[in-house]
XYZ file of C-alpha atoms in Angstrom:
662
model
C 11.757 -11.905 -91.555
C 13.338 -15.098 -91.694
C 15.250 -16.823 -88.645
C 19.110 -16.708 -89.263
C 21.165 -19.672 -88.042
C 23.065 -17.198 -85.586
C 19.432 -16.412 -83.786
C 18.659 -20.078 -83.464
C 20.706 -20.860 -80.173
C 18.874 -17.718 -78.493
C 15.452 -18.818 -79.221
C 16.398 -22.429 -78.100
C 17.476 -20.737 -74.911
C 14.411 -18.905 -74.456
C 12.482 -21.556 -75.250
C 14.107 -23.965 -72.418
C 13.969 -21.483 -69.887
C 10.006 -20.781 -70.474
C 9.555 -24.632 -70.297
C 11.783 -24.486 -66.662
C 9.917 -21.677 -65.592
C 6.340 -22.997 -66.254
C 7.423 -26.417 -64.753
C 9.013 -24.842 -61.684
C 5.961 -22.871 -60.759
C 3.610 -25.818 -61.675
C 5.612 -28.078 -59.539
C 5.498 -25.342 -56.604
C 2.058 -24.806 -56.840
C 1.194 -28.610 -56.706
C 3.684 -29.631 -54.099
C 1.892 -26.810 -52.110
C -1.540 -28.081 -52.422
C -0.632 -31.879 -51.948
C 1.230 -31.230 -48.805
C -1.211 -28.566 -47.154
C -4.189 -29.857 -48.286
C -3.758 -33.524 -47.833
C -0.473 -34.694 -46.165
C 0.256 -32.127 -43.457
C -2.031 -33.233 -40.104
C -3.867 -30.558 -38.249
C -2.361 -28.248 -36.033
C -4.818 -28.250 -33.253
C -2.285 -29.030 -30.509
C -3.525 -26.836 -27.744
C -7.071 -25.760 -27.197
C -8.317 -23.375 -24.438
C -11.468 -22.513 -23.471
C -12.531 -20.102 -20.523
C -13.923 -22.120 -17.188
C -13.783 -19.862 -14.213
C -14.374 -15.623 -15.155
C -13.581 -12.577 -12.837
C -10.995 -14.836 -10.653
C -7.188 -16.311 -11.000
C -6.076 -19.668 -10.145
C -3.637 -20.267 -8.023
C -3.387 -23.940 -7.883
C -5.330 -26.726 -9.504
C -5.034 -30.680 -8.150
C -6.252 -33.607 -9.477
C -8.946 -36.173 -8.240
C -10.080 -39.612 -9.003
C -13.095 -39.984 -11.706
C -11.716 -37.055 -13.793
C -12.329 -34.535 -11.096
C -10.068 -31.506 -9.828
C -10.083 -29.155 -7.055
C -9.237 -25.454 -8.107
C -8.031 -22.945 -5.464
C -9.036 -19.246 -6.639
C -7.761 -16.099 -5.833
C -11.212 -15.306 -4.246
C -10.694 -18.179 -1.551
C -13.043 -20.169 -3.132
C -12.417 -24.138 -3.586
C -14.162 -25.138 -6.950
C -14.567 -28.876 -7.565
C -14.755 -29.565 -11.325
C -16.001 -32.874 -13.208
C -15.310 -32.886 -17.028
C -15.359 -29.473 -17.378
C -18.728 -28.737 -15.183
C -18.579 -27.131 -11.261
C -19.841 -29.587 -8.816
C -19.174 -27.584 -5.910
C -18.251 -24.123 -5.233
C -17.213 -23.407 -1.568
C -15.890 -20.404 -0.112
C -13.522 -20.521 2.487
C -13.216 -17.946 4.807
C -9.303 -18.440 5.792
C -6.780 -17.398 3.748
C -5.498 -20.251 1.887
C -1.549 -20.524 0.530
C -1.232 -24.075 -0.532
C -3.833 -27.016 -1.849
C -2.771 -30.952 -2.102
C -4.794 -33.925 -2.317
C -3.765 -37.475 -0.705
C -2.836 -40.168 -3.254
C -6.037 -41.915 -2.855
C -7.714 -38.799 -3.419
C -9.920 -39.088 -0.460
C -8.425 -36.099 1.510
C -7.896 -32.632 0.245
C -5.454 -30.315 2.288
C -4.931 -26.772 2.560
C -2.496 -24.587 4.561
C -3.336 -20.823 5.529
C -1.403 -17.794 6.156
C -2.716 -17.914 9.667
C -0.923 -21.047 10.938
C -3.556 -23.649 10.011
C -3.819 -26.887 7.976
C -7.303 -27.774 7.042
C -8.565 -31.156 5.670
C -11.723 -31.946 3.556
C -12.868 -35.068 2.265
C -13.468 -35.705 -1.425
C -16.838 -33.421 -1.377
C -15.447 -30.713 0.426
C -16.934 -31.268 3.787
C -14.353 -30.485 6.516
C -12.631 -33.110 8.695
C -10.218 -31.279 10.619
C -8.159 -28.237 11.186
C -5.034 -27.869 13.440
C -2.563 -25.395 14.303
C 1.237 -25.408 12.933
C 4.109 -23.241 13.949
C 3.816 -20.335 11.286
C 2.521 -19.105 7.757
C 2.078 -22.581 5.468
C 3.744 -22.376 2.419
C 3.482 -25.680 0.968
C 2.082 -29.289 2.270
C 2.100 -32.952 0.910
C 0.175 -35.730 2.258
C 1.970 -39.191 2.088
C 0.497 -42.554 1.497
C -0.112 -43.055 5.319
C -2.232 -39.971 5.652
C 0.447 -37.860 7.349
C 1.406 -34.250 6.040
C 4.560 -32.796 5.479
C 4.380 -29.191 5.999
C 6.618 -26.298 5.238
C 5.875 -23.174 7.380
C 7.559 -20.223 9.082
C 7.532 -16.708 10.898
C 8.713 -13.637 9.511
C 10.957 -12.814 6.450
C 14.383 -12.172 8.025
C 13.965 -14.208 11.462
C 15.184 -17.557 9.968
C 12.033 -19.530 12.156
C 10.992 -21.361 9.027
C 10.268 -25.261 9.459
C 9.625 -28.374 7.714
C 7.418 -30.677 9.841
C 5.083 -33.906 9.938
C 1.998 -34.386 11.213
C -0.593 -37.123 11.476
C -4.100 -36.934 10.635
C -5.109 -35.491 14.270
C -2.607 -32.681 13.752
C -0.036 -34.406 16.260
C 3.594 -33.033 15.260
C 5.520 -35.670 14.544
C 8.957 -33.992 14.124
C 10.058 -30.705 12.887
C 13.340 -29.364 11.498
C 14.526 -25.758 11.465
C 15.621 -25.066 7.953
C 16.538 -21.583 8.474
C 14.877 -20.085 5.040
C 11.311 -19.595 3.672
C 10.410 -22.702 1.733
C 8.551 -22.617 -1.600
C 7.835 -26.321 -2.445
C 7.846 -29.813 -0.593
C 7.129 -33.531 -1.625
C 7.239 -36.522 0.100
C 8.348 -40.255 -0.664
C 7.290 -42.961 1.808
C 9.208 -41.232 5.234
C 11.511 -38.883 3.147
C 10.867 -35.209 2.704
C 12.262 -33.323 0.058
C 12.097 -29.367 -0.197
C 13.287 -26.423 -1.944
C 13.888 -23.344 -0.095
C 14.216 -19.809 -1.495
C 18.367 -19.928 -1.169
C 18.078 -21.968 -4.635
C 18.925 -25.604 -3.064
C 16.962 -29.062 -3.377
C 17.330 -31.025 -0.022
C 16.353 -34.247 1.541
C 15.583 -35.259 4.875
C 15.406 -38.652 6.158
C 12.731 -40.235 8.424
C 14.444 -38.871 11.613
C 14.928 -35.314 10.541
C 18.550 -35.442 9.531
C 19.644 -34.075 6.157
C 20.445 -36.755 3.639
C 21.724 -34.381 0.878
C 21.488 -31.154 -0.682
C 22.173 -30.015 -4.365
C 22.275 -26.407 -5.909
C 19.751 -25.389 -8.562
C 20.042 -22.549 -10.917
C 17.539 -20.390 -8.637
C 15.128 -20.896 -5.967
C 12.795 -23.874 -6.619
C 9.001 -23.098 -7.040
C 7.778 -26.824 -7.859
C 8.600 -30.503 -6.818
C 6.612 -33.450 -7.910
C 7.482 -37.020 -7.788
C 7.716 -39.317 -11.178
C 6.410 -43.184 -10.971
C 10.172 -44.277 -10.997
C 10.441 -42.311 -7.437
C 12.539 -39.632 -8.896
C 11.821 -35.761 -8.351
C 11.185 -33.073 -10.934
C 11.802 -29.457 -9.947
C 11.121 -26.095 -11.824
C 13.032 -23.173 -10.551
C 12.416 -19.015 -10.758
C 14.826 -18.910 -13.923
C 13.044 -21.663 -16.214
C 15.124 -24.560 -15.466
C 13.846 -27.978 -14.719
C 15.904 -31.011 -13.283
C 15.308 -34.726 -12.718
C 16.894 -35.879 -9.493
C 16.940 -39.519 -8.445
C 16.014 -40.338 -4.769
C 20.030 -40.266 -3.671
C 20.616 -36.734 -4.963
C 22.054 -37.255 -8.555
C 20.633 -34.798 -11.044
C 19.886 -37.032 -13.960
C 19.476 -34.081 -16.245
C 18.794 -30.522 -16.218
C 17.282 -28.464 -18.935
C 16.980 -24.345 -19.397
C 13.468 -24.066 -21.108
C 12.586 -20.336 -20.410
C 13.499 -17.231 -19.104
C 10.129 -17.166 -16.721
C 8.975 -19.139 -13.377
C 8.392 -22.653 -13.925
C 5.006 -23.351 -11.930
C 4.285 -26.758 -12.947
C 5.913 -29.749 -13.851
C 3.831 -33.187 -14.027
C 4.624 -36.759 -15.620
C 2.401 -38.052 -18.165
C 0.649 -41.407 -17.247
C 0.931 -42.952 -20.713
C 4.675 -42.888 -21.756
C 6.856 -41.179 -19.055
C 7.095 -37.786 -21.016
C 7.100 -34.600 -18.643
C 5.004 -31.398 -19.304
C 6.069 -27.939 -18.198
C 4.537 -24.663 -17.936
C 5.985 -21.541 -17.377
C 4.689 -17.986 -16.181
C 4.430 -17.016 -19.893
C 1.867 -19.398 -20.445
C 4.279 -21.545 -22.658
C 3.916 -25.470 -22.304
C 6.698 -27.832 -23.106
C 6.447 -31.725 -23.384
C 10.076 -33.148 -22.611
C 11.641 -36.519 -23.142
C 11.458 -38.177 -19.761
C 14.352 -40.139 -20.459
C 17.056 -37.128 -21.440
C 14.875 -33.998 -20.962
C 14.913 -33.052 -24.688
C 12.229 -30.899 -25.783
C 9.967 -32.686 -28.242
C 7.103 -29.872 -28.152
C 6.769 -26.016 -27.167
C 3.579 -24.188 -27.754
C 3.274 -20.473 -28.215
C 1.999 -18.299 -24.987
C -1.659 -19.426 -23.570
C -4.081 -17.510 -21.711
C -2.390 -17.971 -18.487
C 0.302 -20.142 -16.666
C -0.464 -23.864 -16.244
C -1.286 -24.240 -12.508
C -1.743 -28.105 -12.057
C -2.148 -30.892 -14.435
C -5.859 -32.075 -13.628
C -6.111 -34.996 -15.732
C -4.245 -37.541 -18.388
C -4.709 -40.213 -20.816
C -3.088 -41.594 -23.488
C -4.236 -39.244 -26.002
C -4.484 -35.684 -24.069
C -3.423 -33.731 -20.886
C -5.795 -31.313 -19.244
C -4.565 -28.423 -17.324
C -5.892 -25.322 -15.126
C -4.233 -21.991 -16.220
C -3.900 -18.845 -13.740
C -6.616 -17.174 -15.967
C -9.214 -19.618 -15.277
C -8.825 -21.425 -18.687
C -9.173 -25.145 -19.443
C -5.996 -26.069 -21.443
C -6.227 -29.349 -23.486
C -3.053 -30.651 -25.138
C -3.079 -33.136 -27.702
C -0.424 -35.544 -27.101
C -0.063 -37.179 -30.228
C 0.013 -33.803 -31.813
C 2.792 -32.653 -29.566
C 4.878 -35.787 -29.725
C 4.698 -35.391 -33.777
C 5.493 -31.617 -33.739
C 9.196 -32.192 -33.917
C 9.079 -34.197 -36.849
C 6.381 -32.010 -38.099
C 8.841 -29.389 -37.991
C 11.582 -30.769 -39.716
C 9.183 -31.722 -42.575
C 8.011 -27.997 -42.469
C 11.793 -26.798 -42.877
C 12.399 -29.457 -45.797
C 9.233 -28.121 -47.666
C 10.453 -24.841 -47.289
C 13.750 -25.330 -48.634
C 12.061 -27.100 -51.672
C 9.890 -24.052 -52.197
C 12.601 -21.635 -51.970
C 14.930 -23.991 -54.377
C 11.890 -23.854 -56.570
C 11.205 -19.921 -56.440
C 14.775 -19.065 -56.862
C 14.721 -21.495 -60.052
C 11.313 -19.983 -61.358
C 12.792 -16.395 -60.907
C 16.093 -17.505 -62.802
C 13.747 -18.656 -65.759
C 11.940 -15.710 -65.724
C 14.826 -13.478 -66.163
C 16.318 -15.263 -68.743
C 13.091 -15.250 -70.603
C 12.313 -11.622 -70.588
C 15.514 -10.006 -72.807
C 15.085 -6.715 -70.980
C 15.455 -8.163 -67.512
C 18.159 -10.469 -68.970
C 20.019 -7.491 -70.259
C 19.788 -5.914 -67.003
C 21.075 -8.714 -65.139
C 24.104 -8.986 -67.292
C 25.207 -5.671 -67.280
C 24.764 -5.497 -63.416
C 26.785 -8.595 -63.190
C 29.363 -6.856 -65.308
C 29.445 -3.744 -63.413
C 29.783 -5.763 -59.955
C 32.440 -7.717 -61.396
C 34.193 -4.765 -62.791
C 34.085 -2.399 -59.656
C 34.606 -5.186 -57.136
C 38.079 -3.738 -55.689
C 36.003 -0.302 -54.924
C 33.382 -2.234 -53.265
C 35.996 -4.073 -51.189
C 37.566 -0.641 -50.306
C 34.162 0.701 -49.041
C 33.528 -2.310 -46.967
C 34.979 -1.211 -43.854
C 33.014 1.775 -44.122
C 29.682 0.370 -44.862
C 30.382 -2.146 -42.136
C 30.909 0.505 -39.402
C 28.271 2.678 -40.609
C 25.838 -0.862 -40.365
C 26.953 -1.540 -36.822
C 26.726 1.747 -35.344
C 23.917 3.357 -37.036
C 21.301 0.924 -38.785
C 21.760 -2.011 -36.295
C 21.081 0.257 -33.437
C 18.092 1.838 -35.165
C 16.746 -1.606 -35.919
C 17.083 -2.802 -32.283
C 15.283 0.576 -31.268
C 12.312 -0.427 -33.351
C 12.354 -4.223 -32.251
C 12.431 -3.346 -28.838
C 9.446 -0.642 -28.923
C 7.374 -3.806 -29.676
C 8.675 -5.518 -26.660
C 8.611 -5.207 -22.866
C 12.188 -4.820 -22.578
C 13.155 -3.992 -18.872
C 14.940 -4.721 -15.677
C 11.982 -6.600 -14.162
C 10.972 -9.482 -16.470
C 12.705 -11.308 -19.463
C 12.328 -9.776 -22.815
C 8.885 -10.647 -24.727
C 7.205 -9.499 -27.730
C 4.319 -7.618 -26.652
C 2.983 -6.090 -30.241
C 1.473 -2.623 -30.029
C 1.118 -2.846 -26.333
C 3.545 -0.058 -25.535
C 1.683 2.313 -28.213
C -1.628 1.438 -26.757
C -0.056 2.278 -23.228
C 1.439 5.762 -24.673
C -1.974 6.552 -25.966
C -3.381 6.385 -22.468
C -0.119 8.280 -21.030
C -1.196 11.908 -19.652
C 2.122 13.027 -19.176
C 3.174 12.059 -23.100
C 0.012 14.119 -23.986
C 0.840 17.198 -21.806
C 4.387 16.724 -23.177
C 3.061 16.992 -26.747
C 1.342 20.209 -25.961
C 4.204 21.829 -24.179
C 6.389 20.373 -27.351
C 4.266 22.220 -29.709
C 4.525 25.491 -27.817
C 8.084 25.066 -27.598
C 8.263 24.419 -31.352
C 6.499 27.639 -32.446
C 8.344 29.797 -30.306
C 11.632 28.064 -31.300
C 11.311 28.480 -34.641
C 10.044 32.516 -34.027
C 13.349 32.885 -32.039
C 15.702 31.158 -34.734
C 14.098 32.547 -37.785
C 13.828 36.317 -36.490
C 16.512 37.338 -34.066
C 19.714 35.766 -35.542
C 18.369 37.053 -39.062
C 17.887 40.705 -37.784
C 21.365 40.406 -36.156
C 23.188 38.921 -39.295
C 21.571 41.607 -41.296
C 22.925 44.553 -38.837
C 26.237 42.790 -38.998
C 26.693 42.271 -42.581
C 25.648 45.892 -43.478
C 28.080 47.526 -41.282
C 30.374 49.677 -43.552
C 33.425 49.733 -41.381
C 34.928 46.431 -42.079
C 36.927 46.512 -39.139
C 33.968 47.191 -36.745
C 31.913 44.457 -38.887
C 35.072 41.834 -38.308
C 35.098 42.688 -34.171
C 30.978 42.493 -33.929
C 30.900 39.359 -35.795
C 33.682 37.882 -33.234
C 31.646 39.380 -30.330
C 28.536 37.466 -31.306
C 30.533 34.162 -31.828
C 32.770 34.411 -28.393
C 29.872 33.095 -25.974
C 29.726 29.685 -27.923
C 32.840 28.952 -26.101
C 30.725 28.628 -22.952
C 29.049 25.245 -22.512
C 25.196 25.547 -22.954
C 24.959 23.597 -19.536
C 26.542 27.016 -18.111
C 23.980 29.250 -19.829
C 21.045 26.987 -18.681
C 22.358 27.146 -14.835
C 23.054 30.832 -15.093
C 19.419 31.374 -16.233
C 18.251 29.168 -13.526
C 19.916 31.208 -10.756
C 18.384 34.406 -12.607
C 14.771 32.738 -12.412
C 15.581 31.969 -8.452
C 12.532 32.960 -6.480
C 14.658 34.433 -3.336
C 17.792 35.788 -4.517
C 17.500 35.766 -8.374
C 18.571 38.726 -10.454
C 14.783 39.033 -12.085
C 13.103 39.214 -8.623
C 16.116 41.810 -7.765
C 15.494 43.858 -10.551
C 11.648 43.954 -9.945
C 12.193 44.664 -6.381
C 14.504 47.804 -7.013
C 12.366 49.031 -9.378
C 9.627 49.494 -7.121
C 7.791 46.562 -8.613
C 8.062 44.019 -5.736
C 4.515 42.929 -6.297
C 5.626 41.173 -9.696
C 7.975 38.943 -8.017
C 7.473 35.285 -8.725
C 8.798 31.731 -8.212
C 9.259 31.869 -12.017
C 9.969 28.271 -12.206
C 7.701 26.984 -9.553
C 4.413 28.304 -10.749
C 2.583 25.909 -13.661
C 1.505 29.375 -15.473
C 4.935 30.379 -15.578
C 7.460 27.876 -15.719
C 7.165 26.672 -19.421
C 7.340 30.412 -20.379
C 10.267 31.257 -18.333
C 12.150 28.112 -19.952
C 11.144 29.483 -23.368
C 12.417 33.054 -22.372
C 15.704 32.057 -21.271
C 18.615 32.627 -23.483
C 17.376 36.254 -24.066
C 17.843 38.061 -26.609
C 18.341 34.821 -28.150
C 21.007 35.296 -30.569
C 22.151 31.606 -31.235
C 25.667 31.308 -32.791
C 24.673 28.518 -35.086
C 21.954 30.493 -36.614
C 23.875 33.456 -36.732
C 26.575 32.053 -38.868
C 24.629 30.231 -40.870
C 22.744 33.496 -42.011
C 25.831 35.220 -42.254
C 27.217 32.648 -44.686
C 24.221 33.026 -46.681
C 24.577 36.941 -47.249
C 28.194 36.590 -47.829
C 27.458 34.111 -50.514
C 25.185 36.573 -52.384
C 26.787 38.370 -55.362
C 27.587 41.866 -54.775
C 26.600 42.866 -58.383
C 22.972 42.436 -57.022
C 23.227 44.941 -54.332
C 25.156 47.228 -56.395
C 22.064 47.037 -59.095
C 19.555 47.529 -56.195
C 21.331 50.523 -54.994
C 21.487 52.293 -58.780
C 17.548 51.430 -58.941
C 17.059 53.267 -55.594
C 15.591 50.325 -54.002
C 15.163 51.204 -50.201
C 16.711 48.298 -47.471
C 13.417 47.015 -46.511
C 12.364 46.248 -50.331
C 16.031 44.792 -50.812
C 15.635 42.399 -47.743
C 12.471 40.986 -49.083
C 13.556 40.672 -52.480
C 17.070 40.100 -52.565
C 18.431 38.781 -49.458
C 15.199 36.679 -48.241
C 14.851 34.776 -51.757
C 18.842 33.911 -51.789
C 19.035 32.666 -48.355
C 16.154 30.494 -48.715
C 18.308 27.299 -48.240
C 19.336 28.668 -45.030
C 16.231 29.295 -43.543
C 15.249 25.903 -44.255
C 18.086 24.325 -42.801
C 17.447 26.561 -39.570
C 13.943 25.796 -39.562
C 14.686 22.193 -39.763
C 17.036 21.935 -36.789
C 14.740 24.160 -34.596
C 12.159 21.777 -35.460
C 14.075 18.958 -34.528
C 15.496 20.409 -31.384
C 11.926 21.145 -30.191
C 10.776 17.296 -30.736
C 14.176 15.581 -29.435
C 15.254 18.253 -26.927
C 14.744 17.634 -23.165
C 17.980 18.402 -21.522
C 17.034 22.011 -20.557
C 13.771 21.143 -19.113
C 15.331 18.509 -17.230
C 17.791 21.056 -15.704
C 15.210 23.891 -15.289
C 12.388 21.755 -13.597
C 12.481 18.218 -14.289
C 9.110 18.508 -16.005
C 7.593 19.964 -12.978
C 5.624 21.592 -11.430
C 3.526 18.758 -12.221
C 3.296 18.307 -15.764
C 3.636 22.031 -16.600
C 7.015 21.565 -18.550
C 6.864 17.901 -19.536
C 8.032 16.950 -23.041
C 7.853 13.721 -24.730
C 11.764 13.527 -24.887
C 12.077 13.857 -21.210
C 9.258 11.191 -20.716
C 11.338 8.721 -22.792
C 14.681 9.790 -20.512
C 12.668 9.005 -17.631
C 11.141 5.695 -18.849
C 15.267 4.730 -19.827
C 16.436 5.589 -16.317
C 13.468 3.426 -14.673
C 14.824 0.570 -16.885
C 11.405 0.747 -19.073
C 13.648 0.504 -22.074
C 10.717 -1.073 -24.477
C 8.223 1.710 -23.737
C 11.038 4.331 -23.901
C 11.938 2.930 -27.230
C 8.356 3.145 -28.508
C 8.544 6.915 -27.335
C 11.410 7.404 -29.332
C 10.125 5.614 -32.371
C 6.829 8.249 -31.995
C 9.125 11.156 -32.299
C 11.512 9.467 -34.944
C 8.576 8.909 -36.951
C 7.445 12.605 -36.680
C 10.738 13.504 -37.626
C 11.279 11.350 -40.748
C 7.689 12.778 -41.949
C 8.724 16.438 -41.695
C 12.188 15.481 -43.269
C 10.329 13.645 -46.244
C 8.095 16.462 -46.733
C 10.885 18.919 -46.664
C 12.999 17.202 -49.534
C 9.904 16.391 -51.248
C 7.963 19.510 -51.569
C 10.506 22.450 -50.927
C 13.585 21.503 -52.653
C 14.278 23.867 -55.364
C 16.024 22.579 -58.732
C 19.759 22.302 -58.210
C 19.676 22.777 -54.371
C 21.399 20.359 -52.217
């Protein structure tokens, strides 16, 4: 059929749209290939390899000639040279701090039994001397004198900063009143950071020169080439302070302890390591972050070598960590380029999608129709917006937060961190959780039996009472107990089960069956069954009313026809009542399942999960973890239970719903 003049604009539009589609896709593919294969530099900024196994590194210090000494948790001093072990010295003393002299000829360590030990650069002991308490940190100045922080007891206030010569003679000491985490020397001045969150300076005569507040207790102090002080604290902050006590800048980098601060030897940049294993490279002039790495295996415990191209550190897990300095300094620029590239790709993708919709007639018609409907219904959507907003805020956002927190370490003891499936791995090994699963299954089976059988029998009996007045008052009598809070009923049954004065044991004693008396809630064999039996005769008001409503909704003509046919009550129950109240049965079954999976309040009031784990249920484990502040782990338990409920709910609506059933 020939193309009419009216169809020519449409044909032209389709042709143009197709060319736009093909052009956008070709440009997108070529741009990605060119950038990622040719232009984008390799991303190996940080490399890690193990150096020490089966031990942790407490501290690492650099020596000349590309050497370093590492203090391990096994109380060994290990000397490395370019990654190879030169010396491994076991130290019988318990070392608490490690340092090296500016010339690299002396290595000094403090001990927990009030000593300072000095070795030469081959780890041969030169001398040792006593100080007046446990050593927390020490430094050696250019003159070979040692500044030592030491103290006795936690609450005594007997904490000191002292200076000693090479022979161990004390030149002066200053009582500082609080335990000291870190110390540094600069000529004759001593700088120290006690646990009270300050940085202080002492003059050569021991008088206080100045003090400044930090965000938290300082953990490390290092001197820069310009004579300034770098300090990292417990709240992830880094400060640069000049010798006169003026803060040049401060930066909050992390939620974790800062364990390492050091200045690079090449260009004055600053490298920082925290307890989460992250590395930061800062601009030395203003403290702005120019690079941040992801978590590494362990926290950096000391810069052991540096040159113009790379930095090498030791981590707490015994790994060499090498930072490509050029790659790190270019990371910020690279991030900007990546963002621009992502924006271009999104724009091209939207263009291609729009061209595709315009090209395919069916899609184009659907898009036009949807747009018109949205335009015509905009007032209705605006009126529904407040309701949708509240539902999202109070339903969907908390659900999404719980989902996210289940993959984190969210607790009150440490900063929030994404941990992947660690919580679920821990859950798979949780004996209490698995004991609770078994108990939950038993409670579920018995709850289903109680909710489906007893209330249905009672509803049938009340429904078939001939006297209308008697039916009304009987129905009311079964409903009245619902005004009593459920907690009262649980406490009443707990009193009935009391081992000494409980009604159950008293009845057994009166009936001459005293030998059957028992601590019903205190025995692992009977505790769970006692909880299950509570509430006898198990006529739940909710289930009773649901069944009554279902029976009242059945057409009376069916019963009249059955009576004419001579149907007996049992046959009528199975062939009329049961099929017609099937929706009510499913509803009660679902709520019985839901209450058994999620419920824990009754178990908590009866036994708090005991004795042992005899009455534990997963919901109780979730509650207890929340009470302990382990919110991430509790969220993972909640997610597992929610998935079980979701699976059963989907199965119910997918396989059990009859046509026309709500």
